[in-house]
Amino acid sequence: MTARRRPVRKVAARTGFYALLLLMLVPFAFVFWYMISTSLKPQQALTSSTFQWTFTPTLANYAQVMQQTDFLEFALNSMLVGLGSVAIALGLGLPAAYAIARYKAPKLAGIILSARVTPGITFLIPLFIIFSRLDWVDTYRALIVAHLLITLPLVTWLMIGFFEELPQEIIDSARVDGASAIRTFLQVILPVTRGGIASAAILAFIFSWNHFMFSVVLAGRTTRTLPVAVFEFMSYGQINWGAIAAAATVMTIPVVVLAMFAQRHIVQGLAGGAVKG
């Protein structure tokens, strides 16, 4: 009797799991569907007093986005700022995270976490004053430094966990072989945690790509990023929902493709850990 019940319980548990997963995914899928469908609607359907479930798709909103804004330039700006801030965050955050995990510094980890959860507007005015005196406003370096407030704490905090899970035997083996601390970190620790590094880098880039506030204040006409391009279709008297949805769709596609493309590499990196390597 017990042996018969086990398959039933297993099927019930699996069914409940997928049902819960579907329930969680429905709101996110609805948001994406609504955004894409809005971007394809003609102006008549968008201004209608009732929601239009059926309509003739059009690319007019996408054409408007490309024609009325320097959208491709904004995308390049977002790419440069995101890659620059993530590269510096990895260069500074990986050694910091390893030091915190290696020497057990929970207070320093708490300070880093507080910097991560502090609202960005707290830093905005001081940064603007400093960058104005340095003549950095409307420059890539100002945006990259500002975005470090987003990417650096995120990379450091995520990597602390990965470094804490490393077996001590790996570090001891490197010491026995005569490797210095720096060589151990570069040639042993980083390759072992490549999956975690990839995860942290991708998440940091997505947060930087989507960030809006710093670009509005610190960027100029030549350095504005994609979130500002979306904002430009909102005015005091009118909101162009079709163009906003089209810009948001184009802005979302790169990070979705990045996450899908890198998913396999992240899983392989996490699976190929220290014990298997």
Short mmCIF file of C-alpha atoms in Angstrom, two decimals:
data_model
loop_
_atom_site.label_atom_id
_atom_site.label_comp_id
_atom_site.label_asym_id
_atom_site.label_seq_id
_atom_site.Cartn_x
_atom_site.Cartn_y
_atom_site.Cartn_z
CA MET A 1 0.00 0.00 0.00
CA THR A 2 2.82 2.36 0.87
CA ALA A 3 4.64 1.54 -2.37
CA ARG A 4 1.50 2.44 -4.33
CA ARG A 5 1.10 5.76 -2.58
CA ARG A 6 4.63 6.94 -3.32
CA PRO A 7 4.09 7.48 -7.08
CA VAL A 8 0.83 9.29 -6.35
CA ARG A 9 2.52 11.61 -3.84
CA LYS A 10 5.36 12.20 -6.26
CA VAL A 11 2.98 13.16 -9.06
CA ALA A 12 0.96 15.36 -6.71
CA ALA A 13 4.07 17.14 -5.47
CA ARG A 14 5.32 17.70 -9.02
CA THR A 15 1.92 18.95 -10.14
CA GLY A 16 1.73 21.34 -7.19
CA PHE A 17 5.22 22.63 -7.95
CA TYR A 18 4.45 23.39 -11.60
CA ALA A 19 1.10 24.91 -10.66
CA LEU A 20 2.80 27.25 -8.17
CA LEU A 21 5.49 28.09 -10.73
CA LEU A 22 2.84 28.89 -13.33
CA LEU A 23 0.98 31.05 -10.83
CA MET A 24 4.15 33.04 -10.16
CA LEU A 25 5.01 33.43 -13.85
CA VAL A 26 1.57 34.60 -15.01
CA PRO A 27 1.90 38.20 -13.70
CA PHE A 28 5.34 38.61 -15.28
CA ALA A 29 4.19 37.10 -18.57
CA PHE A 30 1.14 39.37 -18.58
CA VAL A 31 3.30 42.47 -18.12
CA PHE A 32 5.51 41.51 -21.07
CA TRP A 33 2.51 40.65 -23.23
CA TYR A 34 0.82 43.93 -22.38
CA MET A 35 3.98 45.92 -23.18
CA ILE A 36 4.56 44.22 -26.52
CA SER A 37 0.91 44.36 -27.57
CA THR A 38 0.74 48.06 -26.68
CA SER A 39 3.83 48.74 -28.77
CA LEU A 40 2.11 47.14 -31.78
CA LYS A 41 -1.22 48.94 -31.44
CA PRO A 42 -2.21 51.79 -33.76
CA GLN A 43 -2.93 55.17 -32.24
CA GLN A 44 -6.71 54.70 -32.56
CA ALA A 45 -6.62 51.59 -30.38
CA LEU A 46 -4.47 53.32 -27.76
CA THR A 47 -6.78 56.33 -27.46
CA SER A 48 -9.96 54.26 -27.36
CA SER A 49 -12.01 54.44 -24.17
CA THR A 50 -12.26 50.65 -24.05
CA PHE A 51 -9.44 48.12 -24.15
CA GLN A 52 -8.89 46.76 -27.64
CA TRP A 53 -8.23 43.03 -27.56
CA THR A 54 -8.14 42.72 -31.34
CA PHE A 55 -6.27 45.14 -33.57
CA THR A 56 -4.14 45.31 -36.69
CA PRO A 57 -0.48 45.28 -35.62
CA THR A 58 1.69 48.16 -36.77
CA LEU A 59 5.35 49.13 -36.45
CA ALA A 60 4.56 52.85 -36.46
CA ASN A 61 5.44 53.22 -32.78
CA TYR A 62 8.89 51.67 -33.34
CA ALA A 63 9.47 53.93 -36.34
CA GLN A 64 8.52 56.93 -34.22
CA VAL A 65 11.01 55.91 -31.53
CA MET A 66 13.84 55.60 -34.04
CA GLN A 67 12.99 58.81 -35.88
CA GLN A 68 12.28 61.17 -32.99
CA THR A 69 15.15 60.16 -30.70
CA ASP A 70 18.78 59.15 -31.04
CA PHE A 71 17.78 55.74 -29.78
CA LEU A 72 20.78 53.83 -31.10
CA GLU A 73 23.13 56.40 -29.58
CA PHE A 74 21.34 56.07 -26.25
CA ALA A 75 21.71 52.27 -26.49
CA LEU A 76 25.44 52.62 -27.11
CA ASN A 77 25.71 54.95 -24.11
CA SER A 78 23.94 52.42 -21.91
CA MET A 79 26.26 49.69 -23.18
CA LEU A 80 29.41 51.72 -22.50
CA VAL A 81 28.29 52.81 -19.03
CA GLY A 82 27.12 49.33 -18.10
CA LEU A 83 30.25 47.54 -19.28
CA GLY A 84 32.54 50.17 -17.76
CA SER A 85 30.87 50.11 -14.35
CA VAL A 86 30.70 46.30 -14.28
CA ALA A 87 34.38 45.95 -15.25
CA ILE A 88 35.48 48.29 -12.46
CA ALA A 89 33.06 46.67 -10.01
CA LEU A 90 34.58 43.26 -10.74
CA GLY A 91 38.11 44.61 -10.39
CA LEU A 92 37.34 46.12 -6.98
CA GLY A 93 34.53 43.91 -5.72
CA LEU A 94 36.07 40.46 -6.24
CA PRO A 95 39.15 41.08 -4.05
CA ALA A 96 36.96 42.85 -1.47
CA ALA A 97 34.47 39.99 -1.36
CA TYR A 98 37.25 37.42 -1.06
CA ALA A 99 38.90 39.35 1.77
CA ILE A 100 35.59 39.65 3.65
CA ALA A 101 34.84 35.94 3.20
CA ARG A 102 38.41 34.83 3.97
CA TYR A 103 38.96 36.93 7.09
CA LYS A 104 35.36 36.91 8.37
CA ALA A 105 34.45 40.61 8.40
CA PRO A 106 30.66 40.70 8.89
CA LYS A 107 30.64 44.39 9.87
CA LEU A 108 32.25 45.39 6.59
CA ALA A 109 29.76 43.18 4.76
CA GLY A 110 26.96 45.01 6.57
CA ILE A 111 28.35 48.38 5.46
CA ILE A 112 28.40 47.17 1.86
CA LEU A 113 24.83 45.94 2.16
CA SER A 114 23.72 49.29 3.60
CA ALA A 115 25.28 51.04 0.59
CA ARG A 116 23.30 48.70 -1.66
CA VAL A 117 19.93 49.35 -0.02
CA THR A 118 20.39 53.11 0.44
CA PRO A 119 18.24 55.04 -2.08
CA GLY A 120 20.30 56.37 -4.95
CA ILE A 121 18.88 59.86 -4.54
CA THR A 122 20.86 60.10 -1.29
CA PHE A 123 24.07 60.21 -3.33
CA LEU A 124 22.71 62.19 -6.27
CA ILE A 125 23.16 65.77 -5.01
CA PRO A 126 26.68 65.23 -3.59
CA LEU A 127 27.73 63.53 -6.81
CA PHE A 128 26.31 66.32 -8.91
CA ILE A 129 28.18 68.96 -6.89
CA ILE A 130 31.45 67.02 -7.07
CA PHE A 131 31.15 66.27 -10.78
CA SER A 132 30.19 69.88 -11.54
CA ARG A 133 33.38 71.14 -9.89
CA LEU A 134 35.41 68.51 -11.74
CA ASP A 135 33.65 69.39 -15.01
CA TRP A 136 32.54 65.78 -15.34
CA VAL A 137 28.83 66.38 -15.96
CA ASP A 138 27.76 64.97 -19.34
CA THR A 139 30.71 62.57 -19.45
CA TYR A 140 30.91 58.79 -19.44
CA ARG A 141 33.26 58.72 -16.47
CA ALA A 142 30.71 60.53 -14.32
CA LEU A 143 28.01 57.99 -15.17
CA ILE A 144 30.36 55.04 -14.72
CA VAL A 145 31.46 56.28 -11.29
CA ALA A 146 27.83 56.93 -10.31
CA HIS A 147 26.74 53.47 -11.48
CA LEU A 148 29.44 51.94 -9.29
CA LEU A 149 27.10 52.74 -6.40
CA ILE A 150 24.80 50.15 -7.98
CA THR A 151 27.20 47.55 -9.37
CA LEU A 152 30.02 47.47 -6.81
CA PRO A 153 27.94 46.62 -3.70
CA LEU A 154 25.93 44.09 -5.73
CA VAL A 155 29.01 42.28 -7.05
CA THR A 156 30.70 42.31 -3.64
CA TRP A 157 27.67 41.10 -1.73
CA LEU A 158 26.88 38.28 -4.17
CA MET A 159 30.47 37.05 -4.36
CA ILE A 160 30.90 36.89 -0.57
CA GLY A 161 28.60 33.87 -0.54
CA PHE A 162 30.45 32.11 -3.34
CA PHE A 163 33.84 32.63 -1.68
CA GLU A 164 32.55 31.46 1.70
CA GLU A 165 31.48 28.14 0.19
CA LEU A 166 34.94 27.36 -1.18
CA PRO A 167 36.57 24.34 0.51
CA GLN A 168 39.57 25.33 2.60
CA GLU A 169 41.48 22.41 1.06
CA ILE A 170 41.83 24.34 -2.22
CA ILE A 171 43.61 27.24 -0.55
CA ASP A 172 45.76 24.91 1.53
CA SER A 173 46.79 22.93 -1.57
CA ALA A 174 47.83 26.13 -3.34
CA ARG A 175 49.92 27.15 -0.32
CA VAL A 176 51.63 23.77 -0.25
CA ASP A 177 52.51 24.22 -3.92
CA GLY A 178 54.19 27.53 -3.02
CA ALA A 179 51.59 29.88 -4.55
CA SER A 180 51.39 33.37 -3.11
CA ALA A 181 48.10 34.87 -1.93
CA ILE A 182 47.71 36.90 -5.12
CA ARG A 183 48.54 33.94 -7.35
CA THR A 184 46.13 31.73 -5.41
CA PHE A 185 43.38 34.29 -5.86
CA LEU A 186 44.00 34.83 -9.59
CA GLN A 187 44.81 31.29 -10.73
CA VAL A 188 42.82 29.15 -8.31
CA ILE A 189 39.97 31.05 -6.64
CA LEU A 190 38.69 33.02 -9.65
CA PRO A 191 38.55 30.05 -12.08
CA VAL A 192 36.70 27.96 -9.51
CA THR A 193 34.09 30.68 -8.93
CA ARG A 194 33.67 31.66 -12.60
CA GLY A 195 29.99 30.74 -12.49
CA GLY A 196 29.35 33.09 -9.59
CA ILE A 197 31.38 35.83 -11.28
CA ALA A 198 29.30 35.48 -14.43
CA SER A 199 26.08 35.65 -12.40
CA ALA A 200 27.21 38.75 -10.52
CA ALA A 201 28.42 40.47 -13.70
CA ILE A 202 25.18 39.83 -15.56
CA LEU A 203 22.98 41.01 -12.69
CA ALA A 204 25.12 44.12 -12.21
CA PHE A 205 24.95 44.93 -15.92
CA ILE A 206 21.16 44.55 -15.94
CA PHE A 207 20.79 46.86 -12.93
CA SER A 208 23.06 49.42 -14.59
CA TRP A 209 21.25 49.09 -17.92
CA ASN A 210 17.88 49.76 -16.32
CA HIS A 211 18.94 52.56 -13.99
CA PHE A 212 17.26 55.89 -14.69
CA MET A 213 17.90 58.53 -12.05
CA PHE A 214 21.63 59.16 -12.44
CA SER A 215 21.35 59.61 -16.19
CA VAL A 216 18.60 62.21 -15.90
CA VAL A 217 20.75 64.48 -13.74
CA LEU A 218 24.36 63.65 -14.59
CA ALA A 219 24.08 62.95 -18.32
CA GLY A 220 23.75 65.48 -21.12
CA ARG A 221 22.53 65.25 -24.66
CA THR A 222 25.49 63.16 -25.80
CA THR A 223 25.63 60.70 -22.89
CA ARG A 224 21.98 59.95 -22.12
CA THR A 225 21.09 56.31 -21.64
CA LEU A 226 18.12 54.24 -22.77
CA PRO A 227 15.82 54.86 -19.77
CA VAL A 228 16.01 58.57 -20.59
CA ALA A 229 14.92 57.78 -24.16
CA VAL A 230 11.77 56.19 -22.75
CA PHE A 231 11.20 59.17 -20.45
CA GLU A 232 11.34 61.61 -23.39
CA PHE A 233 7.98 60.35 -24.65
CA MET A 234 6.30 61.67 -21.48
CA SER A 235 5.35 65.33 -21.28
CA TYR A 236 3.18 67.47 -19.04
CA GLY A 237 0.19 67.44 -21.35
CA GLN A 238 0.51 64.10 -23.13
CA ILE A 239 1.91 60.60 -22.73
CA ASN A 240 2.67 58.64 -25.87
CA TRP A 241 1.94 55.13 -24.59
CA GLY A 242 2.65 53.42 -27.91
CA ALA A 243 6.12 54.96 -28.24
CA ILE A 244 6.88 54.30 -24.56
CA ALA A 245 5.92 50.64 -24.95
CA ALA A 246 7.98 50.34 -28.14
CA ALA A 247 11.04 51.94 -26.50
CA ALA A 248 10.62 49.77 -23.41
CA THR A 249 10.36 46.63 -25.57
CA VAL A 250 13.55 47.45 -27.48
CA MET A 251 15.26 48.29 -24.19
CA THR A 252 14.22 44.97 -22.64
CA ILE A 253 15.26 42.71 -25.51
CA PRO A 254 19.07 42.94 -25.01
CA VAL A 255 19.00 41.99 -21.32
CA VAL A 256 16.56 39.12 -21.96
CA VAL A 257 18.77 37.77 -24.75
CA LEU A 258 21.84 38.20 -22.53
CA ALA A 259 20.25 36.27 -19.69
CA MET A 260 19.10 33.45 -22.01
CA PHE A 261 22.47 33.22 -23.75
CA ALA A 262 24.49 33.23 -20.54
CA GLN A 263 22.24 30.86 -18.60
CA ARG A 264 24.01 27.73 -19.86
CA HIS A 265 27.43 29.15 -19.06
CA ILE A 266 26.35 30.14 -15.56
CA VAL A 267 24.99 26.66 -14.84
CA GLN A 268 28.14 25.03 -16.19
CA GLY A 269 30.29 27.32 -14.06
CA LEU A 270 28.32 26.55 -10.92
CA ALA A 271 28.31 22.80 -11.65
CA GLY A 272 32.02 22.69 -12.43
CA GLY A 273 32.97 23.62 -8.88
CA ALA A 274 36.04 22.97 -6.83
CA VAL A 275 35.39 19.35 -6.01
CA LYS A 276 34.78 18.34 -9.65
CA GLY A 277 37.64 20.54 -10.92
#
